[in-house]
mmCIF file of C-alpha atoms in Angstrom:
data_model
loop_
_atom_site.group_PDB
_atom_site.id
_atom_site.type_symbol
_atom_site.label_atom_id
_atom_site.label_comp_id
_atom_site.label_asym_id
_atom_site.label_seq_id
_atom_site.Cartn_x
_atom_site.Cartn_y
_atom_site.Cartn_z
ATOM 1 C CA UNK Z 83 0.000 0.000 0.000
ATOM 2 C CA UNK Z 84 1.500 3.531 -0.587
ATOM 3 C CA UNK Z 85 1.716 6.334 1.782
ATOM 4 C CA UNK Z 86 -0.984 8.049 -0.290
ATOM 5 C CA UNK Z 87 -3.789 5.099 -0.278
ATOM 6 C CA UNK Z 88 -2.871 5.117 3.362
ATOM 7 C CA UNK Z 89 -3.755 8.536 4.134
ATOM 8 C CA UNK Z 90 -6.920 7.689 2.025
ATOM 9 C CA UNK Z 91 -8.273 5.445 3.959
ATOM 10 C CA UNK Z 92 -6.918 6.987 7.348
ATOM 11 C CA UNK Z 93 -10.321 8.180 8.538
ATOM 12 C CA UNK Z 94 -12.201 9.461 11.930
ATOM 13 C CA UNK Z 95 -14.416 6.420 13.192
ATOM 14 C CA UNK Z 96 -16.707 7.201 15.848
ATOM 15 C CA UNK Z 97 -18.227 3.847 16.656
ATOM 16 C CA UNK Z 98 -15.991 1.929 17.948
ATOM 17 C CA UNK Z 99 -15.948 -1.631 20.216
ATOM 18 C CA UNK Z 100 -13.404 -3.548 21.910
ATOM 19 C CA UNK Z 101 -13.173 -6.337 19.076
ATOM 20 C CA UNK Z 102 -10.027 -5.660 17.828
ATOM 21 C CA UNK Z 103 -9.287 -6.967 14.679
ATOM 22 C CA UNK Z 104 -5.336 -7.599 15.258
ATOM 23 C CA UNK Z 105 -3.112 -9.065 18.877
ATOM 24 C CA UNK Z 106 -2.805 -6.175 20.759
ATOM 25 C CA UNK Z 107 0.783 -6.979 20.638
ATOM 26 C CA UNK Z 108 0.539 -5.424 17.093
ATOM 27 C CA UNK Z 109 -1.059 -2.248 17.733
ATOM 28 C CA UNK Z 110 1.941 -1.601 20.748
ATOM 29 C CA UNK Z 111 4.762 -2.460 18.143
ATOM 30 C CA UNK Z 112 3.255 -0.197 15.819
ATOM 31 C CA UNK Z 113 2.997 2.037 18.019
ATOM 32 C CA UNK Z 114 6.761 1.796 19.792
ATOM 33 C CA UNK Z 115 8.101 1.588 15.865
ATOM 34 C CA UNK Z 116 6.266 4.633 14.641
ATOM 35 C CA UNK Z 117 7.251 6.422 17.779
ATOM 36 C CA UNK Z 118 10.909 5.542 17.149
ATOM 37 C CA UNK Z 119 10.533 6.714 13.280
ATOM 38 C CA UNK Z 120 8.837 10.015 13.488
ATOM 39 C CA UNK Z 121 11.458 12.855 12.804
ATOM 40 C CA UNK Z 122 11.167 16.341 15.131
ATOM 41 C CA UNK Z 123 13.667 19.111 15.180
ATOM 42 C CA UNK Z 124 17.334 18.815 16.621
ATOM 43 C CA UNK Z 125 16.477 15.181 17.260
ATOM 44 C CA UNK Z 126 15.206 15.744 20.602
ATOM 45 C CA UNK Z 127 12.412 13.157 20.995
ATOM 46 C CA UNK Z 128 10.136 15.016 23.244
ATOM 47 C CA UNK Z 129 6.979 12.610 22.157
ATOM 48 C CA UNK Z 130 5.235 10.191 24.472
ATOM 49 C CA UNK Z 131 3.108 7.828 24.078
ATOM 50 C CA UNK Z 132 0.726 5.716 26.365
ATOM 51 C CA UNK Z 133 -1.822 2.973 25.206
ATOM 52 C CA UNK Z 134 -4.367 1.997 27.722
ATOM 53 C CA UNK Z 135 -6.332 -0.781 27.013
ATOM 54 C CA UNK Z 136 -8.536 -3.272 29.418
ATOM 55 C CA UNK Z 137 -9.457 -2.103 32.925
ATOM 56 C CA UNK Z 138 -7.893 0.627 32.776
ATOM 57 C CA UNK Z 139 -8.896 2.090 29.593
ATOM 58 C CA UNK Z 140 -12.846 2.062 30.999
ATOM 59 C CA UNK Z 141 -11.492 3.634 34.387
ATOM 60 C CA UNK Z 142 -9.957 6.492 32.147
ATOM 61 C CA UNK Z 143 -13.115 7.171 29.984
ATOM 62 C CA UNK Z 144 -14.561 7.406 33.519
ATOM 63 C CA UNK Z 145 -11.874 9.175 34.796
ATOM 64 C CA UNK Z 146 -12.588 12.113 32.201
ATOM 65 C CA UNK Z 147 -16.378 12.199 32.608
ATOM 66 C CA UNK Z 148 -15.397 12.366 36.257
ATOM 67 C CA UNK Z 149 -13.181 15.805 35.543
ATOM 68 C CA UNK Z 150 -15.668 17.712 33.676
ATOM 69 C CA UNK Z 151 -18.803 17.258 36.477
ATOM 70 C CA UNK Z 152 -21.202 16.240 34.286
ATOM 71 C CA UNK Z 153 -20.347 19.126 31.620
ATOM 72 C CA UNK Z 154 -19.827 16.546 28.810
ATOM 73 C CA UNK Z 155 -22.680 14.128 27.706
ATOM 74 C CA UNK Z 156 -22.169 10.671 29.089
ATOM 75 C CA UNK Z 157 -22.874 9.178 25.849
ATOM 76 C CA UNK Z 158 -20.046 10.554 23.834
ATOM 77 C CA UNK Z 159 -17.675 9.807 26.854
ATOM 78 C CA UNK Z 160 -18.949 6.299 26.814
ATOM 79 C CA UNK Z 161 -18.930 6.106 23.040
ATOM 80 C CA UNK Z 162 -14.982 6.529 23.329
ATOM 81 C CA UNK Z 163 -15.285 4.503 26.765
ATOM 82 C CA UNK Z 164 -16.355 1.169 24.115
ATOM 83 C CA UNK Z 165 -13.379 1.478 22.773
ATOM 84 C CA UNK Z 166 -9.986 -1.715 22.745
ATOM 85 C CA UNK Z 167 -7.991 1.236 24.066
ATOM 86 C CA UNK Z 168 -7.026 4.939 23.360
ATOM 87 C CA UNK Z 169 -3.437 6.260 23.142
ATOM 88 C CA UNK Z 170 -2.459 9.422 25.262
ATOM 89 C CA UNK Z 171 0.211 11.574 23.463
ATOM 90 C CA UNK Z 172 2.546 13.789 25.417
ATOM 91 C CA UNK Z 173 5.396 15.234 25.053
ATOM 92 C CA UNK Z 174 8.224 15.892 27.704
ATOM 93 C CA UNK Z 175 9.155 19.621 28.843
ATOM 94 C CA UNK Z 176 11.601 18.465 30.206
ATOM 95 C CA UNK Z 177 13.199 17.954 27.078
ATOM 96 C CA UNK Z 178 12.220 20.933 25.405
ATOM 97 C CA UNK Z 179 13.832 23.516 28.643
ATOM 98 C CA UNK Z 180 16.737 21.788 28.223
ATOM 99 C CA UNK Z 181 16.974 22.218 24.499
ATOM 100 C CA UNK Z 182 16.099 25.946 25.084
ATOM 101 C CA UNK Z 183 18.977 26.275 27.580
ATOM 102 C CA UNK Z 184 21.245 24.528 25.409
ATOM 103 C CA UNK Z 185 19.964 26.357 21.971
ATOM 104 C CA UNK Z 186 19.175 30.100 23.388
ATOM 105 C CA UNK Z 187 18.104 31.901 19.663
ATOM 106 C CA UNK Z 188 15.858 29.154 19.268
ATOM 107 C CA UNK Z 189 14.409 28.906 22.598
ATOM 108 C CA UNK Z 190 10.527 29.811 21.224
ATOM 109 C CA UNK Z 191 10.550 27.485 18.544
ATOM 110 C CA UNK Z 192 11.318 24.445 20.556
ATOM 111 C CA UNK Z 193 7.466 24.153 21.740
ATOM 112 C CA UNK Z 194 6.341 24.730 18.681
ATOM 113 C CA UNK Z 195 8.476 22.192 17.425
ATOM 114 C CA UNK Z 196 7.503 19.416 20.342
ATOM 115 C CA UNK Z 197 3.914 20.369 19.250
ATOM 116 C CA UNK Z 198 4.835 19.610 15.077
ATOM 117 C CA UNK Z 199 6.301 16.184 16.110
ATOM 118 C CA UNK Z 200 3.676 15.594 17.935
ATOM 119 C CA UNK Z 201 0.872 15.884 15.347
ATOM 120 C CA UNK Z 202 2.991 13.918 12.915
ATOM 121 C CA UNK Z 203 3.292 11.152 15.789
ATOM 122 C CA UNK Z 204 -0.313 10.902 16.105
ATOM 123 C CA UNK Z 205 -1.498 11.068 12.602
ATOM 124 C CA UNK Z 206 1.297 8.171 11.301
ATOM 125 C CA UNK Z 207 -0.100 6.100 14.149
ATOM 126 C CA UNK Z 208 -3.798 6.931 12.837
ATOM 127 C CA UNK Z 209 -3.187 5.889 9.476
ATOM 128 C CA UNK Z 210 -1.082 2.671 10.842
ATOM 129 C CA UNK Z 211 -3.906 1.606 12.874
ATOM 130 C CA UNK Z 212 -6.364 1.985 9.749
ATOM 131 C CA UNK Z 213 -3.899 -0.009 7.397
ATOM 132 C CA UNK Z 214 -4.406 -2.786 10.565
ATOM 133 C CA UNK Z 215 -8.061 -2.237 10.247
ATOM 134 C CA UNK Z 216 -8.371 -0.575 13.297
ATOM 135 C CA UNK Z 217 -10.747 2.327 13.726
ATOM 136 C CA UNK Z 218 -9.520 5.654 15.670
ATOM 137 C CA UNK Z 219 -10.408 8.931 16.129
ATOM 138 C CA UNK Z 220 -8.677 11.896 18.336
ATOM 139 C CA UNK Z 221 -10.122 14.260 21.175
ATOM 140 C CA UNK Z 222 -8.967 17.007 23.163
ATOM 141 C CA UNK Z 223 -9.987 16.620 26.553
ATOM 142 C CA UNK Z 224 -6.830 18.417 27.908
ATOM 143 C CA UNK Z 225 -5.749 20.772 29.716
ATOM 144 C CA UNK Z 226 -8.927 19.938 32.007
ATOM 145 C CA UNK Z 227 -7.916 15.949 32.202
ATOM 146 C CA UNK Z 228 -3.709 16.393 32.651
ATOM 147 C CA UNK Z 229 -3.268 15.954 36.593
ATOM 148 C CA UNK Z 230 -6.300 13.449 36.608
ATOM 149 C CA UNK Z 231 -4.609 11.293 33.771
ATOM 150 C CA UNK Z 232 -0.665 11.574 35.269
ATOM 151 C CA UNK Z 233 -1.874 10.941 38.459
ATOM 152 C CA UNK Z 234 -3.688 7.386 37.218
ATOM 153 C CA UNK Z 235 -0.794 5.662 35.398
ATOM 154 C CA UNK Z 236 2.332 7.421 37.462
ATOM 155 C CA UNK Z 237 3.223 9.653 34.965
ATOM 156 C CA UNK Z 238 5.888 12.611 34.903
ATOM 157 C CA UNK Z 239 5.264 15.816 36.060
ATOM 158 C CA UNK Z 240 6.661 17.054 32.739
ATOM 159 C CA UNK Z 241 4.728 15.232 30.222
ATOM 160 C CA UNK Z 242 1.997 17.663 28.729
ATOM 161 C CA UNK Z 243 -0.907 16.083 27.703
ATOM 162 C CA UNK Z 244 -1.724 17.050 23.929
ATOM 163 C CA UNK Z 245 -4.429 14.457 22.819
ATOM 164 C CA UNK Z 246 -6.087 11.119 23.251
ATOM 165 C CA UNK Z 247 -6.964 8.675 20.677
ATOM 166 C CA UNK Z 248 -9.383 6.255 21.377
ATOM 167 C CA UNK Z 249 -8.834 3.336 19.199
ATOM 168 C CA UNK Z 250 -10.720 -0.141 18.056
ATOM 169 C CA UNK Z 251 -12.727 -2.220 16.287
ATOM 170 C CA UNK Z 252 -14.591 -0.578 13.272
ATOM 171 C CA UNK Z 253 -18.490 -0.119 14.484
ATOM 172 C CA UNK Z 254 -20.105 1.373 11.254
ATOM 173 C CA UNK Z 255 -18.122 3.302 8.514
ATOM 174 C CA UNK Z 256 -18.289 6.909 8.231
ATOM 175 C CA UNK Z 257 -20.320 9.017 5.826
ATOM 176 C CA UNK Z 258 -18.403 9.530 2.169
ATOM 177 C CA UNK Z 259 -15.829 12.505 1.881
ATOM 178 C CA UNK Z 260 -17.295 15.291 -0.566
ATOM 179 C CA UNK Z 261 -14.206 16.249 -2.629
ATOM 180 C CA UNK Z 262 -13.165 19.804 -2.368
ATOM 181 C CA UNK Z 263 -11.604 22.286 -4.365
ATOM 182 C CA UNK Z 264 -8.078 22.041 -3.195
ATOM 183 C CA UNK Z 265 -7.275 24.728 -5.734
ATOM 184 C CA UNK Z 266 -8.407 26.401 -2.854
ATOM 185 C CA UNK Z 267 -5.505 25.332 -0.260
ATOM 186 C CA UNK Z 268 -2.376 24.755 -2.730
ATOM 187 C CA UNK Z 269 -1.154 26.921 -4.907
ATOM 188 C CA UNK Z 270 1.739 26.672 -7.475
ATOM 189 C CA UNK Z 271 3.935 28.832 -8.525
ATOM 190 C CA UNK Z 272 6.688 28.290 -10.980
#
């Protein structure tokens, strides 16, 4: 399959169950590779990543309806809740002060940088997961979850919380993509 056709078929699937189509074993190695193979700036590896399944992944879906007092309609939380697992992405500050000590004139970019590596961590895992025929979609239930979710699984101090992607077997596909004009978005210029 090519990166493209990937990409294609990488898409956001709300219904989800805990019939995963693949060992579990296989979703973690993709997970650890990917991890390992996503570039970021100066090299400095400030992405984390946690998968939750079992237990544990119910008690977090819990955990976050817990947080926001009622705020946040039980049925989406448990619609992520149904879910194998989810993956929590973080990345370290520790990492990136020390980078901005170290590199001085680049100090502000370093965040932004963590933050770029980041997004390309979570959307190469996406599109693995689809090409293992595993549904996923992301949510952003930080900064409101952070202490709540360190605090369950032991976590760092320094790890900031940047998303959480429930992940799983495939429910019910999702509606067609209209095409766009993507003259729209992308230009070119010779």
């Amino acid at each position: 399959m090519s990166i493209v056709d990937s990409i294609a078929k990488r898409r956001t699937y709300y219904q989800l169950n805990k019939n995963l189509p693949v060992a579990e074993q296989e979703v973690i190695g993709l997970v650890e590779t990917i991890t390992e193979l996503v570039p970021d700036a100066f090299n400095m590896k400030s992405a984390r990543a946690v998968v939750v399944t079992g237990g544990q992944q119910d008690a977090l879906w819990d955990a976050i309806y817990d947080a926001f007092d009622g705020k946040v309609a039980r049925e989406k939380i448990d619609g992520f809740r149904a879910a194998y697992g989810t993956i929590l992405y973080f990345f370290d500050t520790d990492v990136v002060k020390g980078l901005q000590e170290k590199f001085p004139l680049y100090a502000a970019n370093f965040p932004v940088w963590a933050q770029q590596a980041n997004g390309m961590l979570q959307f190469s895992i996406w599109s693995g997961l689809r090409d293992l025929n595993v549904g996923a979609n992301l949510q952003h239930y930080n900064p409101v979850i952070d202490e709540k979710v360190k605090a369950m699984f032991g976590l760092p101090a320094s790890w900031r919380l940047v998303a959480q992607m429930p992940f799983g077997g495939i429910v019910a596909e999702p509606d067609a993509k209209e095409k766009e004009d993507i003259a729209k978005r992308v230009k070119v210029i010779r």
